[in-house]
Amino acid sequence: GDLLVSGDGDGRVRVWNSNSAQLHYTQHKHEAAITSVTSAVGGDARDLAASCGADAKVHVWEVRSNLSLFFLSTHTATVWRSVFAPRGAVQLATCSADHSARVWETRSGRPTCILKGHQAGVVGVAWSPDGSRNIATCSWDRTARVWNGLTGKCLHVLSAHHDWVTAVAYSGDGTALATCSNDCTVRVWSPLSGKQVLVLQDHTSDVNMIVFNNSLLASASRDCTVRV
C-alpha cells in the first residue's frame, strides 16, 4: 500500500505516506519502547496494524482511519513480535519475554490460545502459510517449537542450535521451516516431521534475521553480511 508504519524507542508509532515521505499521523499508545510493528489486510477489507512494546502490551488498530480497536495486555513482560495469520488476518500471534506466545482473534481481541513450553523468552513467531493454523516460535532457550495454533499443543521441539534462536520463518508453501541463531548457523527443518534437513554454517557471527523468497532463503548476520 501507500502507508508505512514505524515504531520508536519513545513509545510512539508513526505512519508515513510512502510515496511522499510525509508524516501521516503519530500515535502514543505505549508507555515504553516499541519493539516491532506489523500490518496486514484484514478479512473484512480493513488495513490492520499491531504494535508491540516493552510495556508488555500490543495495540491493534485500523491504519487508514487511525481507529484504535483494542489492547492485548495479558503478557507479563516485553512483547517482541506479532504476526497476523495468513488468509484474512482473522488471528494475531504474539510472543514475549514472559516465555509464552499467544493467539488472539482480531475482530474481538479475545485470546484463543496460549503456547507454553519454552524455558526462556520467546523472540520470534510465524504462521504456517499452508492453512493448517500451525505456528512456529523460537526462543532464548536455544530451541524452536511447532505448535497447533488452535489447540496450543506442541507438535515438535527443534533443538539442534547451541545458542539463542533469534528468528524463525516458513517457506512460501509451508514445506520448510528455517531458524537462525547466535551460534552462527541457519538450520532448515521439516515442519511436518520436526527433523533437521540442512545446516548452513558460512556466517562468522550471530545470525539475526532470515526470510524466504520462493525457494531462496536469505540470512543477515552481525558479521556484516547477507547470504542467499
mmCIF file of C-alpha atoms in Angstrom:
data_model
loop_
_atom_site.group_PDB
_atom_site.id
_atom_site.type_symbol
_atom_site.label_atom_id
_atom_site.label_comp_id
_atom_site.label_asym_id
_atom_site.label_seq_id
_atom_site.Cartn_x
_atom_site.Cartn_y
_atom_site.Cartn_z
ATOM 1 C CA GLY A 1 0.000 0.000 0.000
ATOM 2 C CA ASP A 2 0.922 3.648 0.217
ATOM 3 C CA LEU A 3 1.384 3.802 4.004
ATOM 4 C CA LEU A 4 4.431 2.805 6.063
ATOM 5 C CA VAL A 5 4.301 2.149 9.809
ATOM 6 C CA SER A 6 7.320 2.655 12.077
ATOM 7 C CA GLY A 7 7.913 2.361 15.815
ATOM 8 C CA ASP A 8 10.304 4.264 18.072
ATOM 9 C CA GLY A 9 12.073 3.945 21.374
ATOM 10 C CA ASP A 10 9.909 6.712 22.805
ATOM 11 C CA GLY A 11 6.758 4.574 22.624
ATOM 12 C CA ARG A 12 5.387 6.371 19.575
ATOM 13 C CA VAL A 13 4.197 4.840 16.319
ATOM 14 C CA ARG A 14 4.395 6.931 13.182
ATOM 15 C CA VAL A 15 2.517 6.313 9.947
ATOM 16 C CA TRP A 16 4.034 7.751 6.774
ATOM 17 C CA ASN A 17 2.965 8.228 3.182
ATOM 18 C CA SER A 18 5.453 6.017 1.362
ATOM 19 C CA ASN A 19 5.079 7.975 -1.879
ATOM 20 C CA SER A 20 5.696 11.464 -0.498
ATOM 21 C CA ALA A 21 7.668 10.529 2.665
ATOM 22 C CA GLN A 22 5.330 12.834 4.599
ATOM 23 C CA LEU A 23 4.184 12.016 8.112
ATOM 24 C CA HIS A 24 0.511 10.945 8.050
ATOM 25 C CA TYR A 25 -0.073 10.751 11.823
ATOM 26 C CA THR A 26 1.568 9.853 15.147
ATOM 27 C CA GLN A 27 0.250 7.595 17.909
ATOM 28 C CA HIS A 28 1.419 7.430 21.511
ATOM 29 C CA LYS A 29 -0.350 4.370 22.877
ATOM 30 C CA HIS A 30 2.580 2.627 24.597
ATOM 31 C CA GLU A 31 4.331 3.505 27.841
ATOM 32 C CA ALA A 32 7.714 2.127 26.786
ATOM 33 C CA ALA A 33 9.770 1.447 23.652
ATOM 34 C CA ILE A 34 8.143 -0.081 20.582
ATOM 35 C CA THR A 35 9.770 -3.430 19.832
ATOM 36 C CA SER A 36 8.070 -4.188 16.485
ATOM 37 C CA VAL A 37 5.174 -3.271 14.215
ATOM 38 C CA THR A 38 3.325 -5.381 11.676
ATOM 39 C CA SER A 39 0.425 -4.852 9.283
ATOM 40 C CA ALA A 40 -1.998 -6.848 7.157
ATOM 41 C CA VAL A 41 -5.131 -6.548 5.106
ATOM 42 C CA GLY A 42 -7.947 -7.897 7.279
ATOM 43 C CA GLY A 43 -10.570 -10.393 6.209
ATOM 44 C CA ASP A 44 -13.208 -7.653 6.190
ATOM 45 C CA ALA A 45 -11.001 -5.446 3.965
ATOM 46 C CA ARG A 46 -9.654 -3.389 6.880
ATOM 47 C CA ASP A 47 -5.990 -2.469 6.832
ATOM 48 C CA LEU A 48 -4.895 -3.647 10.282
ATOM 49 C CA ALA A 49 -1.691 -2.960 12.174
ATOM 50 C CA ALA A 50 -0.282 -4.077 15.511
ATOM 51 C CA SER A 51 2.456 -2.555 17.630
ATOM 52 C CA CYS A 52 4.331 -4.422 20.376
ATOM 53 C CA GLY A 53 6.050 -2.788 23.306
ATOM 54 C CA ALA A 54 8.399 -3.178 26.209
ATOM 55 C CA ASP A 55 5.347 -2.281 28.325
ATOM 56 C CA ALA A 56 4.055 -5.858 27.705
ATOM 57 C CA LYS A 57 1.165 -4.585 25.558
ATOM 58 C CA VAL A 58 0.023 -4.993 21.965
ATOM 59 C CA HIS A 59 -2.086 -2.310 20.308
ATOM 60 C CA VAL A 60 -4.215 -3.203 17.275
ATOM 61 C CA TRP A 61 -5.749 -0.512 15.083
ATOM 62 C CA GLU A 62 -7.029 0.352 11.616
ATOM 63 C CA VAL A 63 -4.172 2.023 9.785
ATOM 64 C CA ARG A 64 -6.037 4.346 7.423
ATOM 65 C CA SER A 65 -8.613 5.625 9.888
ATOM 66 C CA ASN A 66 -6.294 5.539 12.939
ATOM 67 C CA LEU A 67 -9.150 3.820 14.768
ATOM 68 C CA SER A 68 -7.944 2.012 17.884
ATOM 69 C CA LEU A 69 -9.527 -1.441 18.126
ATOM 70 C CA PHE A 70 -8.096 -2.954 21.300
ATOM 71 C CA PHE A 71 -5.109 -3.501 23.563
ATOM 72 C CA LEU A 72 -3.834 -7.008 24.274
ATOM 73 C CA SER A 73 -2.423 -6.886 27.781
ATOM 74 C CA THR A 74 -2.171 -10.391 29.240
ATOM 75 C CA HIS A 75 1.563 -10.791 28.563
ATOM 76 C CA THR A 76 3.633 -10.044 31.655
ATOM 77 C CA ALA A 77 6.911 -8.923 30.036
ATOM 78 C CA THR A 78 8.171 -7.291 26.835
ATOM 79 C CA VAL A 79 6.267 -8.387 23.731
ATOM 80 C CA TRP A 80 8.825 -8.864 20.976
ATOM 81 C CA ARG A 81 6.831 -9.734 17.874
ATOM 82 C CA SER A 82 3.343 -10.055 16.466
ATOM 83 C CA VAL A 83 2.191 -11.520 13.165
ATOM 84 C CA PHE A 84 -1.202 -11.694 11.517
ATOM 85 C CA ALA A 85 -2.457 -15.052 10.286
ATOM 86 C CA PRO A 86 -2.494 -15.535 6.511
ATOM 87 C CA ARG A 87 -5.724 -15.691 4.541
ATOM 88 C CA GLY A 88 -7.714 -12.904 6.083
ATOM 89 C CA ALA A 89 -5.756 -11.783 9.161
ATOM 90 C CA VAL A 90 -8.524 -13.084 11.425
ATOM 91 C CA GLN A 91 -5.992 -14.028 14.105
ATOM 92 C CA LEU A 92 -2.857 -12.477 15.549
ATOM 93 C CA ALA A 93 0.023 -14.337 17.207
ATOM 94 C CA THR A 94 2.319 -12.626 19.706
ATOM 95 C CA CYS A 95 5.475 -13.690 21.552
ATOM 96 C CA SER A 96 7.026 -12.359 24.711
ATOM 97 C CA ALA A 97 9.878 -12.370 27.178
ATOM 98 C CA ASP A 98 7.405 -13.999 29.596
ATOM 99 C CA HIS A 99 8.263 -17.374 27.921
ATOM 100 C CA SER A 100 4.932 -17.618 26.094
ATOM 101 C CA ALA A 101 3.275 -16.988 22.756
ATOM 102 C CA ARG A 102 -0.418 -16.198 22.457
ATOM 103 C CA VAL A 103 -3.098 -16.267 19.777
ATOM 104 C CA TRP A 104 -5.900 -13.689 19.541
ATOM 105 C CA GLU A 105 -8.976 -13.017 17.436
ATOM 106 C CA THR A 106 -8.513 -9.754 15.542
ATOM 107 C CA ARG A 107 -12.218 -8.924 15.377
ATOM 108 C CA SER A 108 -12.762 -9.039 19.134
ATOM 109 C CA GLY A 109 -9.342 -9.065 20.792
ATOM 110 C CA ARG A 110 -10.336 -12.293 22.523
ATOM 111 C CA PRO A 111 -7.434 -14.625 23.451
ATOM 112 C CA THR A 112 -7.925 -18.090 21.967
ATOM 113 C CA CYS A 113 -4.748 -19.979 22.813
ATOM 114 C CA ILE A 114 -1.599 -19.779 24.964
ATOM 115 C CA LEU A 115 1.531 -21.561 23.744
ATOM 116 C CA LYS A 116 3.555 -22.578 26.801
ATOM 117 C CA GLY A 117 6.674 -24.738 26.930
ATOM 118 C CA HIS A 118 9.681 -22.523 26.240
ATOM 119 C CA GLN A 119 12.043 -22.088 29.174
ATOM 120 C CA ALA A 120 13.142 -18.549 28.282
ATOM 121 C CA GLY A 121 11.898 -15.519 26.364
ATOM 122 C CA VAL A 122 10.169 -16.170 23.038
ATOM 123 C CA VAL A 123 11.560 -13.763 20.430
ATOM 124 C CA GLY A 124 10.120 -14.972 17.118
ATOM 125 C CA VAL A 125 6.781 -16.260 15.851
ATOM 126 C CA ALA A 126 5.500 -17.258 12.404
ATOM 127 C CA TRP A 127 2.294 -18.714 10.963
ATOM 128 C CA SER A 128 2.457 -21.587 8.528
ATOM 129 C CA PRO A 129 1.145 -20.349 5.156
ATOM 130 C CA ASP A 130 -0.401 -23.718 4.267
ATOM 131 C CA GLY A 131 -3.723 -23.082 6.024
ATOM 132 C CA SER A 132 -3.039 -25.538 8.846
ATOM 133 C CA ARG A 133 -3.019 -22.775 11.512
ATOM 134 C CA ASN A 134 0.264 -24.177 12.805
ATOM 135 C CA ILE A 135 2.644 -21.702 14.416
ATOM 136 C CA ALA A 136 6.426 -21.769 14.843
ATOM 137 C CA THR A 137 8.217 -19.980 17.689
ATOM 138 C CA CYS A 138 11.855 -19.513 18.683
ATOM 139 C CA SER A 139 13.436 -18.699 21.996
ATOM 140 C CA TRP A 140 16.463 -17.788 24.047
ATOM 141 C CA ASP A 141 16.206 -21.344 25.422
ATOM 142 C CA ARG A 142 18.052 -22.465 22.218
ATOM 143 C CA THR A 143 15.006 -24.190 20.750
ATOM 144 C CA ALA A 144 12.273 -23.561 18.244
ATOM 145 C CA ARG A 145 8.862 -25.177 18.502
ATOM 146 C CA VAL A 146 5.995 -26.006 16.166
ATOM 147 C CA TRP A 147 2.501 -25.729 17.633
ATOM 148 C CA ASN A 148 -1.076 -26.361 16.722
ATOM 149 C CA GLY A 149 -2.362 -22.783 16.826
ATOM 150 C CA LEU A 150 -5.925 -23.921 17.508
ATOM 151 C CA THR A 151 -5.308 -26.198 20.494
ATOM 152 C CA GLY A 152 -1.958 -24.933 21.818
ATOM 153 C CA LYS A 153 -0.433 -28.407 21.597
ATOM 154 C CA CYS A 154 3.322 -28.521 20.950
ATOM 155 C CA LEU A 155 3.924 -30.699 17.883
ATOM 156 C CA HIS A 156 7.735 -30.573 17.664
ATOM 157 C CA VAL A 157 10.708 -29.224 19.626
ATOM 158 C CA LEU A 158 13.598 -28.251 17.326
ATOM 159 C CA SER A 159 16.703 -28.415 19.492
ATOM 160 C CA ALA A 160 19.930 -28.553 17.427
ATOM 161 C CA HIS A 161 21.087 -24.945 17.995
ATOM 162 C CA HIS A 162 23.814 -24.230 20.568
ATOM 163 C CA ASP A 163 22.856 -20.630 21.414
ATOM 164 C CA TRP A 164 19.833 -18.331 21.368
ATOM 165 C CA VAL A 165 17.492 -18.901 18.422
ATOM 166 C CA THR A 166 16.806 -15.419 17.104
ATOM 167 C CA ALA A 167 14.301 -15.819 14.241
ATOM 168 C CA VAL A 168 12.044 -18.349 12.544
ATOM 169 C CA ALA A 169 10.478 -18.327 9.050
ATOM 170 C CA TYR A 170 8.347 -20.616 6.897
ATOM 171 C CA SER A 171 8.877 -21.101 3.187
ATOM 172 C CA GLY A 172 6.108 -19.760 0.968
ATOM 173 C CA ASP A 173 4.471 -23.173 0.564
ATOM 174 C CA GLY A 174 4.918 -24.151 4.208
ATOM 175 C CA THR A 175 7.008 -27.244 3.443
ATOM 176 C CA ALA A 176 10.203 -25.893 5.048
ATOM 177 C CA LEU A 177 10.940 -24.036 8.264
ATOM 178 C CA ALA A 178 14.159 -22.081 8.847
ATOM 179 C CA THR A 179 15.730 -20.928 12.099
ATOM 180 C CA CYS A 180 18.802 -18.808 12.818
ATOM 181 C CA SER A 181 20.881 -18.420 15.925
ATOM 182 C CA ASN A 182 23.695 -16.724 17.778
ATOM 183 C CA ASP A 183 25.602 -19.973 17.152
ATOM 184 C CA CYS A 184 26.313 -18.518 13.649
ATOM 185 C CA THR A 185 24.156 -21.086 11.838
ATOM 186 C CA VAL A 186 20.951 -21.235 9.858
ATOM 187 C CA ARG A 187 19.071 -24.508 10.028
ATOM 188 C CA VAL A 188 16.257 -25.804 7.825
ATOM 189 C CA TRP A 189 13.681 -28.244 9.166
ATOM 190 C CA SER A 190 10.698 -30.226 8.025
ATOM 191 C CA PRO A 191 7.746 -28.704 9.925
ATOM 192 C CA LEU A 192 5.815 -31.914 9.333
ATOM 193 C CA SER A 193 8.322 -34.277 10.960
ATOM 194 C CA GLY A 194 10.341 -31.836 13.066
ATOM 195 C CA LYS A 195 13.576 -33.226 11.611
ATOM 196 C CA GLN A 196 16.540 -31.101 10.570
ATOM 197 C CA VAL A 197 17.252 -31.297 6.838
ATOM 198 C CA LEU A 198 20.021 -28.718 6.283
ATOM 199 C CA VAL A 199 22.643 -26.709 8.203
ATOM 200 C CA LEU A 200 24.162 -23.503 6.753
ATOM 201 C CA GLN A 201 27.396 -22.572 8.530
ATOM 202 C CA ASP A 202 29.005 -19.787 6.470
ATOM 203 C CA HIS A 203 28.331 -16.868 8.848
ATOM 204 C CA THR A 204 31.027 -15.946 11.366
ATOM 205 C CA SER A 205 28.844 -14.148 13.930
ATOM 206 C CA ASP A 206 25.296 -14.080 15.292
ATOM 207 C CA VAL A 207 22.578 -14.554 12.665
ATOM 208 C CA ASN A 208 19.677 -12.226 13.431
ATOM 209 C CA MET A 209 17.266 -12.420 10.510
ATOM 210 C CA ILE A 210 16.051 -14.882 7.868
ATOM 211 C CA VAL A 211 13.482 -14.616 5.103
ATOM 212 C CA PHE A 212 12.272 -16.917 2.349
ATOM 213 C CA ASN A 213 11.553 -15.724 -1.190
ATOM 214 C CA ASN A 214 10.036 -18.682 -3.017
ATOM 215 C CA SER A 215 12.806 -21.325 -2.961
ATOM 216 C CA LEU A 216 15.524 -18.865 -1.878
ATOM 217 C CA LEU A 217 16.490 -18.248 1.739
ATOM 218 C CA ALA A 218 18.335 -15.085 2.808
ATOM 219 C CA SER A 219 20.058 -14.562 6.163
ATOM 220 C CA ALA A 220 21.558 -11.463 7.793
ATOM 221 C CA SER A 221 24.282 -11.534 10.430
ATOM 222 C CA ARG A 222 26.334 -9.390 12.795
ATOM 223 C CA ASP A 223 29.287 -10.365 10.606
ATOM 224 C CA CYS A 224 28.000 -7.575 8.280
ATOM 225 C CA THR A 225 26.954 -9.949 5.511
ATOM 226 C CA VAL A 226 23.731 -11.112 3.918
ATOM 227 C CA ARG A 227 23.829 -14.580 2.375
ATOM 228 C CA VAL A 228 21.390 -16.210 -0.021
#
